[in-house]
Amino acid sequence: MDSGDLKIEWARQYMPVLGTIADRFRKDKPFEGMTIGMALHVEAKTANLVKTLAAGGAQVFITGCNPLSTQDDVAQALDRVDGVTCYAKRGCSVDEYYSAMDAVLDAKPDITIDDGMDLIHRMHTSRRDVLTKIIGGCEETTTGIHRLRAMAEEGKLEFPVIAVNDTPMKRFFDNVHGTGESALTAIMATTNNLIAGKWLVVAGFGYCGRGIARKASGLGAKVIVTEVDPRRALEAYMEGYHVMPMNKAAEIGDIFITTTGNKDIINEQHFKLLKDGAILSNAGHFNVEIDGAWLNKNAEQIIERDGIQSYLINGRTIHLLAEGRLVNLAVPKGMGHPIEVMDLSFALQALGTRFIAEHHTELKPGVHAVPDSIDREVASIKLASLGLGIDTLSADQEHYMCSWDVGT
Amino acid sequence: MDSGDLKIEWARQYMPVLGTIADRFRKDKPFEGMTIGMALHVEAKTANLVKTLAAGGAQVFITGCNPLSTQDDVAQALDRVDGVTCYAKRGCSVDEYYSAMDAVLDAKPDITIDDGMDLIHRMHTSRRDVLTKIIGGCEETTTGIHRLRAMAEEGKLEFPVIAVNDTPMKRFFDNVHGTGESALTAIMATTNNLIAGKWLVVAGFGYCGRGIARKASGLGAKVIVTEVDPRRALEAYMEGYHVMPMNKAAEIGDIFITTTGNKDIINEQHFKLLKDGAILSNAGHFNVEIDGAWLNKNAEQIIERDGIQSYLINGRTIHLLAEGRLVNLAVPKGMGHPIEVMDLSFALQALGTRFIAEHHTELKPGVHAVPDSIDREVASIKLASLGLGIDTLSADQEHYMCSWDVGT
Amino acid sequence: MDSGDLKIEWARQYMPVLGTIADRFRKDKPFEGMTIGMALHVEAKTANLVKTLAAGGAQVFITGCNPLSTQDDVAQALDRVDGVTCYAKRGCSVDEYYSAMDAVLDAKPDITIDDGMDLIHRMHTSRRDVLTKIIGGCEETTTGIHRLRAMAEEGKLEFPVIAVNDTPMKRFFDNVHGTGESALTAIMATTNNLIAGKWLVVAGFGYCGRGIARKASGLGAKVIVTEVDPRRALEAYMEGYHVMPMNKAAEIGDIFITTTGNKDIINEQHFKLLKDGAILSNAGHFNVEIDGAWLNKNAEQIIERDGIQSYLINGRTIHLLAEGRLVNLAVPKGMGHPIEVMDLSFALQALGTRFIAEHHTELKPGVHAVPDSIDREVASIKLASLGLGIDTLSADQEHYMCSWDVGT
Amino acid sequence: MDSGDLKIEWARQYMPVLGTIADRFRKDKPFEGMTIGMALHVEAKTANLVKTLAAGGAQVFITGCNPLSTQDDVAQALDRVDGVTCYAKRGCSVDEYYSAMDAVLDAKPDITIDDGMDLIHRMHTSRRDVLTKIIGGCEETTTGIHRLRAMAEEGKLEFPVIAVNDTPMKRFFDNVHGTGESALTAIMATTNNLIAGKWLVVAGFGYCGRGIARKASGLGAKVIVTEVDPRRALEAYMEGYHVMPMNKAAEIGDIFITTTGNKDIINEQHFKLLKDGAILSNAGHFNVEIDGAWLNKNAEQIIERDGIQSYLINGRTIHLLAEGRLVNLAVPKGMGHPIEVMDLSFALQALGTRFIAEHHTELKPGVHAVPDSIDREVASIKLASLGLGIDTLSADQEHYMCSWDVGT
C-alpha cells in the first residue's frame, strides 16, 4: 500500500458504521447504473464515503471543494479504486479547479454530493445542460443549505436536495464531541500550553460551546461562558461555569474559543482589555467571530508563527490562531473532526444518497430534511458496532405512553 | 418567630427571584380586588409563593393537595399572614380534605392555582356554582395538564389554564439539577451508602436521567444508562456512561434510579437477577416504574425500615425505597426539590398568575403555554439576583443572524 | 427482628470486609479465652465490629464513648448476642456513664478498644487494678493517639497500643470518600440548598478537603480552596479550583466547609464579610475551626433551627451548622461515615486486635503503627469482595524494579 | 526575530516563574565569574533556562543530550545570546556529538547541568582533567539520579549533585498535569481518534497514571486502571475507574497508555487478546513497558505510518505509537510537556544551580535532594505570578498545631 491507501485504511478501521453500510450496499447495489458526482474535501475520511458509494454500484466522479484541503496521495489512491474517478489536486489554479468540476459534471451525474453547493450552483448556471438527468443531491454545510433554501424560495432550485446537516445525530456528536475534542487538541498541539488551571472563555453555549466547556473543565480549566440568552447563561451557571459579559471575560481569560455563529464576538473593545499572552481561537464555521481585520489594521506589530498570528496592542501581545478560521481544521497540526464522528456524518450522507436513489420520484424540487428514521438507523448501527444493546418498549409500555388516564 | 415562620423565613432567603417578584407585586398590586384559590403542598417553599401573591393585593385561600404533605406549623404561620386564609391540616380525613377544598371555593376565587387539578375538577363537577366568577387558573403537574388537555379536547374546560410545567426553565433546572441532586441526597441520607465506586443504574436518559447520571458520576459512581431510544443511548455512551439493556444492568447494578415516566421498567424478570443488597428507587413522578406490586405479592419475606422495604427473593435481599414513590419527596429524610429550584418554578407560577390577571380577556378556554417571555424573564431575574451580566446582540449582530448571504 | 437487629443487619450487608474477617475468626478463634473491653459509639456499624470480635471467640464487654451517640435499640440487640455484654445507654448521667465504663473494666479485659482513650485513661488512673491482665489496646481517634504518644514519651503508658488511625487506607477512603460524601449529604439534607452553581469554600486541601472539593465540583459547584501551604494551593489551582485567602473567599462564598484541623479558620474578621445567608460548617474533628464562641457572644440575634444556628451580624444573617461540630455526624439527619467506609476502618480494628492477641509478647509498651501488611490485606479483601482482580509482578519485573542498570 | 528567537519568545511568555528568577539573577548575579556546562534537549523551553542562568552572570556552554531533540534554529538563536555558546546540532554524528560535549568541558565548568548524566559520566572517565575546578552539578532525570546514587555508594562520585527530580512540585505538576495532558494530546493529534466513549486503559496508578485517568475521564472516556498494588487499585475503584488485570483489560481496551516504570506491562500474552484496531502507547520514561521487540519479531505484517507502527497478529491489526517511546515527545506532532510545567521544573533547576553556587562548600560529594524551601519557593513564585494569595498561620494557630493538649 502506498501512503494514500495507508491513510484511507487508517480511517476505515474507525468507521464501522460506514463499513456496515458498505456491506449492505455491496449486496443491494442501490446505485447500480447510476453516476454520482461529488465535490468534497478529498482526504482519508471522505475517501471511505466514496468507496462506500462505489460499493453500492455507483460510478463516482469526485473533485475537491477547496484547493487546499486535497491530499494528493489520497486523491491518487481514490482514483485507482474501481468505479471511481478523482480529479482533485492540491494547490490547483482557479482554472484547474473549475475544469475539474466541469469534468465531474461531464459525467452527467444522477446524484450530486456537495460541501458548499459548488456543483449545484454550477448546474443551475453555466452547466444547465446536465440538469436533464439529475434526480437529486445531498448538501452537508449550513451555508450550502441556507443558499439552497433561498434558491428554493425563489422557485429556482430544480431538483430535490437532502440537507445532511441539522439532524440530532449531527448536533449531538459532530458538535458536542467532534468540535469539543478537536478544538482543544488543536489548541494544545499548536500552543504547547497547559489547560489545567487556566481561565478558558467559551463564547456561546450552544452544542459546540457545551462540548468545549465540559471537556476543558474535564482537563482542569476554569471555564467562563459568555452568552446573549439568559436561559442558556443560567444553564451554564448551574453546570458550574462562570457567566459574565465578554468585556469582563476579556480581562480574565487565558484562552478564548468562539462558537456563536455570529460576528465580532471578540472585537476592538475586547482586544484592548486582554491580558498579555492571551490566545484567541474560533471553533465556529466562519472566520467572522473574532475581528481579525481590525487587528491586522491596527496592531503596532504583527508576528507570524506556524498557525499563530501575534499582535502587539498597547504594549501587550495577543495571539490569534489560524487567522480566526475553524481552529481544528486550519492550524497546521489540525486534522479536522475525529474519525468516529465523521463516520456518523458520512453514514447520514450515504443513507441520504440511497434515499434519493430510491425515493426521488416522491420528492419535489426543494430542500428536504434527512428522514428521522435514517438518523435513528445510524445511531442503531453505531450501537451495534459497539456491541451495545438497548431496551425495547413492551406493548403494555407503548400503551401506557399514549394513554394518560392510566396511572394518574 | 415560631417554627412555621422560621421555616418560611429559611426558604425565603434562598428564593431571590420570588423576592424580586414580590417587590414588583407590592408596588403594582396586579391582584388588587382579586381572590386566588390554591390547592398545593403546604410547606415552607409554597408559603413564599402564597405570600408573594398576597403582596400583589390578592386575597388568598389555600388548602393542601395531599393530606400528608402539609406541615402544620407552616400552615398556621401562613394563616396568620394578612390576606391569607389557610385551611390545610396534616393527616385530615377525606371528609375534612374536601370540606377544606370547598371552603377555598366558597371564597369564589377569580383565579385558581392547582397541583393535580383538584380545584379545577371540583369546579367542573360538584361546585359549578363558582364557575361564574373564575377568569383562569394555573396548573403545575404533568398529570394535571394532561387531564386538562383531555377535557379541553372534549370541549369541557370552561376557562383558560396556564400549563406551568413544560417550559425550558422547568426542564433545565427542576429536572436536571433539582431532581438530580435531591434524588441522590435522599438515597444517601436514607441508606448511609457510599456512592463512590458503585455501579449506579439510571433508567432513562431524559432531563432527570441526565442530571442524576452526571452528578452520580461526579461523586465517583460508575453509571449505567438504560434507554429505548438509540440516539439517547448513543449520547449516553459518548458522555462516558455504560449503555446496556436492563436485564444486563440488573446483574451489575448496586443502586437503581428510574426516571422514564413509563411503567414496569424494573419488573419481575429483573428482580430475579439483582445482586444481594441491591437498592431500587424511583425519581419519576409516579410509583409505576418499579413493579412493587409483584414484590409485595411474591417476596418470600418482607422487612420494613424507615423509608425502605426489603424483599427476600430467591435467597437474595433487595431493597425498595419509599415504596417506589418519588424518592426525593417520599423518604422520611426527603425535603423535595432544593429551595433555589422551587424559586424558579414558583416564579413561573407567580408571573403566570399575573399573566392571567392581566390578559384573561384575550385567552380562550383551554390549556395555554407559559409565554416564552415569562420563561426568559425568570432566567433574567435569577441572573440579576446572582449579579451575573450577559451580552446583548448589537444591531449589526442581529442583522447578521438573519441575513444568510453575509459572510458566506 | 426488632429495630436494633434490623439496623445491624442493614449495615452488615454493606460490610463485606468485616464479614470475610468474621468468617476467618469463626474458624481460627484468635480470641478464644480472651476478654475484650470496648468504649465506642454504639450504633449499627460498630455492632458489626463487636459481633466480628465475638465470632473470634472473645467475651466482649462494651459501653459508649459518648452518651449522645448510643442508639438504644442497637445496644439492646447487641446485648442479646452470645458472648457480648452491652452497658451503653443513650442520655445516661455522668455517673451512669462512668459506672458503665467501670463495669467493662470489672470484666478484666485482655485487650481494650477505645475511641478517645477513655478506657486506657481510666486504667492508668482510678482503675490501675486491671493493668495486671491487659496485653494491649487499639485506639481509633487522632486525639487519643496524640495523648497516648504524650503518655508514652513520659514513660507512663504501661502496655502496647495500636494506632488504628493514620494508615493509607484510612486517609484515602475515610477522609477522601467518607468525609467527602457524608459532609455534602449532611449539608444538603439539612439546608435543602442546591449545590449546583454555588460558590463552595473548602478550607484546607488535605485528604478531607480534596474529597469535598472534587465531589462538590462533581455536583456543579464552583469550589474555592483556602490554604496556608503554597504547594497545596498550587495543586488546587491546577485541579481547576479557585485559590484565595479566606478574607477574600468570605465575601464570595455561599457554603463553607472547614477541614484544616486548626482553629479559628473562620473568625471574627471573616464573619463581618460574609454574604447574607452564608452557610458555615465544619468537617474537621473538633469544633474549633469556626469561632462559634465569638458568634454566640456578639451576634445581635440568634435563631435556632434543627441543626442550624442563625446569627444576625451587621444586618446580615449567617448560619452555622451543628454548632460547628463535625457536620456529617452532628446534624440531626447526619449518619456519620457511609457504611462501606467504616467497613474498611473497622476491618483495620479487627485485624489490629488480632495482631495484639497474637504478637503482644513482641510489642513493648507504647504506641505502635498498624503493620503495613494489615493495611494492604484490608485492601485486598475489599477488592476480592468486589470481584476485582489485579496484576502481580513477574520475577522478571521484580528484578527490573530493583536493578537500575537495566534498561537505561 | 528569526524562527529560533520566535520560538524562545513564545515559550518565555508562559514561563513567569523563570522570568521572576531571571529578574532576581540579573540583580544578584549569583553566577558572576562562573562557567556552567550543560547537556540538555536544546529547544525553546530549555533556551529560557539557559538565558536565565546567563542573566545571573554565568558563562554558559551548552550542547544537546540527544542528537534528535535539538532544534537548529533555537540552537543558533541561543548561540547569539551574550554569555552563551551553543554547540548542539540536530542529526549530528556520534563523533560530532561527543566532540560537542568535550567542547563544553573544555570551558572548564564550575557547575554542570545534565539530562541523563552524560557530562558527569564523561568527567569521571575520559575527562577527569576537568574535575579539579567543578563545584557541583544538577541532574534532572530519574535514570541519571539512580546511576549517580550507585556511583556515590561505590564512593566514585567526586562532587555534590542536586537531584532535581523527586520533589513534590515535580510529582504534582510535571507528572499529573504535564504528562496527563500532553500524552492525551499527542495521541489525539496522531491518531485522529475520538476519546469520548472509548475504553482507555491506564497501566499504573501513580502520579502519571492518575493525571491521565482523570483527564481522559474528563473528556468522556471510560477508564480502566491496571495495578499491582491493592491500595492503589482500591483508590482507582473509589474514584470511579474500572479495575482489572491487564489480560482482561486487553480484551476490552480501545487505547492503552502505560505509566508504570516497569517492563513488559503489555506483552505477548496481551497482544494476542487485543481488539482489532487497538492503539498502544507509553507515557513512562523508557520504551520497555510495551514489548515492541516481540511485535517486531512475530508480527505477520508490519506497516509504518507517521508515528505509528501497525502489526498484524492473528488477523487483527494493533497499533504501537512512536515505537513505545514516551508518546508526548516521540510522535512527530509531540511537543513534550506543556510550557507552564517546564517553567516549574526549570525553576527548580535554576534555583538548584544557585544553591550549589552559594552552598557548595557545605555539600559533600554525593547526591543531594533539592532543599524543601526551594520547592516551596517555586510554588510561591508561581502563585504570585498568577496573582493568587493564600493564608498564613497566626501565632496562635502555629501554637495550636504543635500543642496537642489544646482543644481535646
PDB file of N, CA and C in Angstrom, chain B residues 101-164:
ATOM      1  N   MET B 101     -61.350  22.038  50.760  1.00  0.00           N
ATOM      2  CA  MET B 101     -61.339  22.454  49.366  1.00  0.00           C
ATOM      3  C   MET B 101     -62.590  23.283  49.050  1.00  0.00           C
ATOM      4  N   ASP B 102     -63.699  22.843  49.584  1.00  0.00           N
ATOM      5  CA  ASP B 102     -64.932  23.612  49.364  1.00  0.00           C
ATOM      6  C   ASP B 102     -64.855  24.974  50.028  1.00  0.00           C
ATOM      7  N   ALA B 103     -64.213  25.029  51.176  1.00  0.00           N
ATOM      8  CA  ALA B 103     -64.068  26.318  51.854  1.00  0.00           C
ATOM      9  C   ALA B 103     -63.293  27.285  50.969  1.00  0.00           C
ATOM     10  N   VAL B 104     -62.248  26.767  50.299  1.00  0.00           N
ATOM     11  CA  VAL B 104     -61.488  27.608  49.360  1.00  0.00           C
ATOM     12  C   VAL B 104     -62.415  28.095  48.250  1.00  0.00           C
ATOM     13  N   LEU B 105     -63.224  27.182  47.721  1.00  0.00           N
ATOM     14  CA  LEU B 105     -64.107  27.562  46.611  1.00  0.00           C
ATOM     15  C   LEU B 105     -65.219  28.505  47.066  1.00  0.00           C
ATOM     16  N   ASP B 106     -65.640  28.355  48.318  1.00  0.00           N
ATOM     17  CA  ASP B 106     -66.661  29.265  48.852  1.00  0.00           C
ATOM     18  C   ASP B 106     -66.222  30.726  48.775  1.00  0.00           C
ATOM     19  N   ALA B 107     -64.882  30.926  48.749  1.00  0.00           N
ATOM     20  CA  ALA B 107     -64.365  32.299  48.664  1.00  0.00           C
ATOM     21  C   ALA B 107     -64.535  32.880  47.262  1.00  0.00           C
ATOM     22  N   LYS B 108     -65.036  32.049  46.349  1.00  0.00           N
ATOM     23  CA  LYS B 108     -65.280  32.471  44.961  1.00  0.00           C
ATOM     24  C   LYS B 108     -64.035  33.058  44.299  1.00  0.00           C
ATOM     25  N   PRO B 109     -63.046  32.193  44.074  1.00  0.00           N
ATOM     26  CA  PRO B 109     -61.793  32.690  43.501  1.00  0.00           C
ATOM     27  C   PRO B 109     -61.951  33.189  42.064  1.00  0.00           C
ATOM     28  N   ASP B 110     -61.177  34.237  41.760  1.00  0.00           N
ATOM     29  CA  ASP B 110     -61.064  34.690  40.373  1.00  0.00           C
ATOM     30  C   ASP B 110     -60.070  33.805  39.620  1.00  0.00           C
ATOM     31  N   ILE B 111     -59.064  33.371  40.356  1.00  0.00           N
ATOM     32  CA  ILE B 111     -58.014  32.555  39.739  1.00  0.00           C
ATOM     33  C   ILE B 111     -57.727  31.369  40.667  1.00  0.00           C
ATOM     34  N   THR B 112     -57.453  30.190  40.068  1.00  0.00           N
ATOM     35  CA  THR B 112     -57.062  29.040  40.887  1.00  0.00           C
ATOM     36  C   THR B 112     -55.625  28.633  40.569  1.00  0.00           C
ATOM     37  N   ILE B 113     -54.955  28.103  41.574  1.00  0.00           N
ATOM     38  CA  ILE B 113     -53.625  27.513  41.360  1.00  0.00           C
ATOM     39  C   ILE B 113     -53.667  26.100  41.925  1.00  0.00           C
ATOM     40  N   ASP B 114     -53.444  25.134  41.038  1.00  0.00           N
ATOM     41  CA  ASP B 114     -53.637  23.734  41.379  1.00  0.00           C
ATOM     42  C   ASP B 114     -52.329  22.951  41.263  1.00  0.00           C
ATOM     43  N   ASP B 115     -52.256  21.880  42.007  1.00  0.00           N
ATOM     44  CA  ASP B 115     -51.153  20.929  41.851  1.00  0.00           C
ATOM     45  C   ASP B 115     -51.809  19.552  41.773  1.00  0.00           C
ATOM     46  N   GLY B 116     -52.327  19.225  40.582  1.00  0.00           N
ATOM     47  CA  GLY B 116     -53.063  17.972  40.415  1.00  0.00           C
ATOM     48  C   GLY B 116     -54.513  18.197  40.021  1.00  0.00           C
ATOM     49  N   MET B 117     -54.866  19.419  39.713  1.00  0.00           N
ATOM     50  CA  MET B 117     -56.195  19.860  39.212  1.00  0.00           C
ATOM     51  C   MET B 117     -57.384  19.511  40.085  1.00  0.00           C
ATOM     52  N   ASP B 118     -57.161  19.361  41.367  1.00  0.00           N
ATOM     53  CA  ASP B 118     -58.275  19.061  42.253  1.00  0.00           C
ATOM     54  C   ASP B 118     -59.324  20.178  42.270  1.00  0.00           C
ATOM     55  N   LEU B 119     -58.860  21.433  42.374  1.00  0.00           N
ATOM     56  CA  LEU B 119     -59.811  22.549  42.416  1.00  0.00           C
ATOM     57  C   LEU B 119     -60.581  22.643  41.105  1.00  0.00           C
ATOM     58  N   ILE B 120     -59.841  22.592  40.006  1.00  0.00           N
ATOM     59  CA  ILE B 120     -60.489  22.748  38.699  1.00  0.00           C
ATOM     60  C   ILE B 120     -61.489  21.615  38.462  1.00  0.00           C
ATOM     61  N   HIS B 121     -61.113  20.428  38.860  1.00  0.00           N
ATOM     62  CA  HIS B 121     -62.007  19.289  38.682  1.00  0.00           C
ATOM     63  C   HIS B 121     -63.312  19.510  39.460  1.00  0.00           C
ATOM     64  N   ARG B 122     -63.163  19.941  40.703  1.00  0.00           N
ATOM     65  CA  ARG B 122     -64.331  20.157  41.557  1.00  0.00           C
ATOM     66  C   ARG B 122     -65.231  21.253  40.991  1.00  0.00           C
ATOM     67  N   MET B 123     -64.597  22.301  40.422  1.00  0.00           N
ATOM     68  CA  MET B 123     -65.384  23.396  39.851  1.00  0.00           C
ATOM     69  C   MET B 123     -66.179  22.949  38.628  1.00  0.00           C
ATOM     70  N   HIS B 124     -65.709  21.921  37.945  1.00  0.00           N
ATOM     71  CA  HIS B 124     -66.436  21.455  36.772  1.00  0.00           C
ATOM     72  C   HIS B 124     -67.436  20.363  37.117  1.00  0.00           C
ATOM     73  N   THR B 125     -67.485  19.959  38.400  1.00  0.00           N
ATOM     74  CA  THR B 125     -68.436  18.908  38.784  1.00  0.00           C
ATOM     75  C   THR B 125     -69.361  19.414  39.896  1.00  0.00           C
ATOM     76  N   SER B 126     -68.992  19.156  41.143  1.00  0.00           N
ATOM     77  CA  SER B 126     -69.928  19.464  42.232  1.00  0.00           C
ATOM     78  C   SER B 126     -70.036  20.945  42.575  1.00  0.00           C
ATOM     79  N   ARG B 127     -69.037  21.734  42.129  1.00  0.00           N
ATOM     80  CA  ARG B 127     -69.063  23.152  42.504  1.00  0.00           C
ATOM     81  C   ARG B 127     -69.144  24.073  41.285  1.00  0.00           C
ATOM     82  N   ARG B 128     -69.991  23.705  40.340  1.00  0.00           N
ATOM     83  CA  ARG B 128     -70.146  24.532  39.147  1.00  0.00           C
ATOM     84  C   ARG B 128     -70.654  25.928  39.484  1.00  0.00           C
ATOM     85  N   ASP B 129     -71.157  26.085  40.707  1.00  0.00           N
ATOM     86  CA  ASP B 129     -71.638  27.408  41.125  1.00  0.00           C
ATOM     87  C   ASP B 129     -70.549  28.477  41.064  1.00  0.00           C
ATOM     88  N   VAL B 130     -69.262  28.059  41.248  1.00  0.00           N
ATOM     89  CA  VAL B 130     -68.202  29.072  41.284  1.00  0.00           C
ATOM     90  C   VAL B 130     -67.603  29.351  39.905  1.00  0.00           C
ATOM     91  N   LEU B 131     -68.136  28.715  38.879  1.00  0.00           N
ATOM     92  CA  LEU B 131     -67.602  28.936  37.529  1.00  0.00           C
ATOM     93  C   LEU B 131     -67.924  30.332  37.002  1.00  0.00           C
ATOM     94  N   THR B 132     -68.902  30.942  37.554  1.00  0.00           N
ATOM     95  CA  THR B 132     -69.344  32.239  37.022  1.00  0.00           C
ATOM     96  C   THR B 132     -68.292  33.323  37.158  1.00  0.00           C
ATOM     97  N   LYS B 133     -67.539  33.268  38.258  1.00  0.00           N
ATOM     98  CA  LYS B 133     -66.608  34.371  38.516  1.00  0.00           C
ATOM     99  C   LYS B 133     -65.189  34.119  38.004  1.00  0.00           C
ATOM    100  N   ILE B 134     -64.836  32.868  37.868  1.00  0.00           N
ATOM    101  CA  ILE B 134     -63.446  32.498  37.567  1.00  0.00           C
ATOM    102  C   ILE B 134     -62.961  33.084  36.234  1.00  0.00           C
ATOM    103  N   ILE B 135     -61.718  33.590  36.210  1.00  0.00           N
ATOM    104  CA  ILE B 135     -61.168  34.093  34.951  1.00  0.00           C
ATOM    105  C   ILE B 135     -60.050  33.193  34.406  1.00  0.00           C
ATOM    106  N   GLY B 136     -59.501  32.333  35.256  1.00  0.00           N
ATOM    107  CA  GLY B 136     -58.441  31.443  34.764  1.00  0.00           C
ATOM    108  C   GLY B 136     -57.737  30.725  35.887  1.00  0.00           C
ATOM    109  N   GLY B 137     -56.827  29.794  35.500  1.00  0.00           N
ATOM    110  CA  GLY B 137     -56.115  29.034  36.513  1.00  0.00           C
ATOM    111  C   GLY B 137     -54.702  28.683  36.066  1.00  0.00           C
ATOM    112  N   CYS B 138     -53.919  28.203  37.043  1.00  0.00           N
ATOM    113  CA  CYS B 138     -52.578  27.677  36.749  1.00  0.00           C
ATOM    114  C   CYS B 138     -52.529  26.240  37.257  1.00  0.00           C
ATOM    115  N   GLU B 139     -51.841  25.393  36.521  1.00  0.00           N
ATOM    116  CA  GLU B 139     -51.682  24.006  36.957  1.00  0.00           C
ATOM    117  C   GLU B 139     -50.222  23.619  36.768  1.00  0.00           C
ATOM    118  N   GLU B 140     -49.667  22.930  37.796  1.00  0.00           N
ATOM    119  CA  GLU B 140     -48.229  22.678  37.778  1.00  0.00           C
ATOM    120  C   GLU B 140     -47.838  21.279  37.292  1.00  0.00           C
ATOM    121  N   THR B 141     -48.663  20.272  37.595  1.00  0.00           N
ATOM    122  CA  THR B 141     -48.196  18.908  37.334  1.00  0.00           C
ATOM    123  C   THR B 141     -48.425  18.454  35.901  1.00  0.00           C
ATOM    124  N   THR B 142     -47.583  17.553  35.459  1.00  0.00           N
ATOM    125  CA  THR B 142     -47.720  16.906  34.161  1.00  0.00           C
ATOM    126  C   THR B 142     -49.078  16.225  34.060  1.00  0.00           C
ATOM    127  N   THR B 143     -49.411  15.487  35.113  1.00  0.00           N
ATOM    128  CA  THR B 143     -50.676  14.778  35.145  1.00  0.00           C
ATOM    129  C   THR B 143     -51.843  15.715  34.979  1.00  0.00           C
ATOM    130  N   GLY B 144     -51.853  16.752  35.800  1.00  0.00           N
ATOM    131  CA  GLY B 144     -52.952  17.706  35.737  1.00  0.00           C
ATOM    132  C   GLY B 144     -53.115  18.258  34.330  1.00  0.00           C
ATOM    133  N   ILE B 145     -51.976  18.625  33.738  1.00  0.00           N
ATOM    134  CA  ILE B 145     -52.018  19.208  32.395  1.00  0.00           C
ATOM    135  C   ILE B 145     -52.633  18.230  31.397  1.00  0.00           C
ATOM    136  N   HIS B 146     -52.262  16.985  31.513  1.00  0.00           N
ATOM    137  CA  HIS B 146     -52.776  16.014  30.548  1.00  0.00           C
ATOM    138  C   HIS B 146     -54.279  15.812  30.702  1.00  0.00           C
ATOM    139  N   ARG B 147     -54.727  15.795  31.935  1.00  0.00           N
ATOM    140  CA  ARG B 147     -56.171  15.630  32.136  1.00  0.00           C
ATOM    141  C   ARG B 147     -56.911  16.871  31.627  1.00  0.00           C
ATOM    142  N   LEU B 148     -56.294  18.041  31.848  1.00  0.00           N
ATOM    143  CA  LEU B 148     -56.924  19.272  31.372  1.00  0.00           C
ATOM    144  C   LEU B 148     -56.981  19.302  29.846  1.00  0.00           C
ATOM    145  N   ARG B 149     -55.915  18.827  29.202  1.00  0.00           N
ATOM    146  CA  ARG B 149     -55.914  18.809  27.731  1.00  0.00           C
ATOM    147  C   ARG B 149     -57.035  17.897  27.218  1.00  0.00           C
ATOM    148  N   ALA B 150     -57.194  16.758  27.904  1.00  0.00           N
ATOM    149  CA  ALA B 150     -58.260  15.841  27.507  1.00  0.00           C
ATOM    150  C   ALA B 150     -59.620  16.531  27.643  1.00  0.00           C
ATOM    151  N   MET B 151     -59.820  17.210  28.793  1.00  0.00           N
ATOM    152  CA  MET B 151     -61.069  17.959  28.986  1.00  0.00           C
ATOM    153  C   MET B 151     -61.265  18.993  27.887  1.00  0.00           C
ATOM    154  N   ALA B 152     -60.198  19.722  27.585  1.00  0.00           N
ATOM    155  CA  ALA B 152     -60.293  20.789  26.588  1.00  0.00           C
ATOM    156  C   ALA B 152     -60.670  20.213  25.230  1.00  0.00           C
ATOM    157  N   GLU B 153     -60.092  19.063  24.891  1.00  0.00           N
ATOM    158  CA  GLU B 153     -60.395  18.458  23.600  1.00  0.00           C
ATOM    159  C   GLU B 153     -61.858  18.055  23.493  1.00  0.00           C
ATOM    160  N   GLU B 154     -62.410  17.671  24.634  1.00  0.00           N
ATOM    161  CA  GLU B 154     -63.842  17.320  24.629  1.00  0.00           C
ATOM    162  C   GLU B 154     -64.721  18.549  24.777  1.00  0.00           C
ATOM    163  N   GLY B 155     -64.082  19.731  24.805  1.00  0.00           N
ATOM    164  CA  GLY B 155     -64.858  20.973  24.901  1.00  0.00           C
ATOM    165  C   GLY B 155     -65.428  21.211  26.280  1.00  0.00           C
ATOM    166  N   LYS B 156     -64.863  20.562  27.298  1.00  0.00           N
ATOM    167  CA  LYS B 156     -65.472  20.660  28.623  1.00  0.00           C
ATOM    168  C   LYS B 156     -64.747  21.598  29.579  1.00  0.00           C
ATOM    169  N   LEU B 157     -63.570  22.113  29.175  1.00  0.00           N
ATOM    170  CA  LEU B 157     -62.845  23.022  30.061  1.00  0.00           C
ATOM    171  C   LEU B 157     -63.389  24.429  29.824  1.00  0.00           C
ATOM    172  N   GLU B 158     -63.887  25.065  30.899  1.00  0.00           N
ATOM    173  CA  GLU B 158     -64.665  26.285  30.679  1.00  0.00           C
ATOM    174  C   GLU B 158     -63.895  27.576  30.889  1.00  0.00           C
ATOM    175  N   PHE B 159     -62.607  27.484  31.214  1.00  0.00           N
ATOM    176  CA  PHE B 159     -61.822  28.731  31.330  1.00  0.00           C
ATOM    177  C   PHE B 159     -60.359  28.446  30.958  1.00  0.00           C
ATOM    178  N   PRO B 160     -59.575  29.476  30.748  1.00  0.00           N
ATOM    179  CA  PRO B 160     -58.179  29.269  30.344  1.00  0.00           C
ATOM    180  C   PRO B 160     -57.299  28.855  31.523  1.00  0.00           C
ATOM    181  N   VAL B 161     -56.409  27.899  31.251  1.00  0.00           N
ATOM    182  CA  VAL B 161     -55.479  27.431  32.279  1.00  0.00           C
ATOM    183  C   VAL B 161     -54.048  27.484  31.709  1.00  0.00           C
ATOM    184  N   ILE B 162     -53.155  28.028  32.521  1.00  0.00           N
ATOM    185  CA  ILE B 162     -51.745  28.115  32.103  1.00  0.00           C
ATOM    186  C   ILE B 162     -51.017  26.855  32.586  1.00  0.00           C
ATOM    187  N   ALA B 163     -50.308  26.218  31.660  1.00  0.00           N
ATOM    188  CA  ALA B 163     -49.584  24.980  31.979  1.00  0.00           C
ATOM    189  C   ALA B 163     -48.172  25.338  32.444  1.00  0.00           C
ATOM    190  N   VAL B 164     -48.021  25.526  33.761  1.00  0.00           N
ATOM    191  CA  VAL B 164     -46.714  25.934  34.300  1.00  0.00           C
ATOM    192  C   VAL B 164     -45.870  24.679  34.493  1.00  0.00           C
TER     193      VAL B 164
END
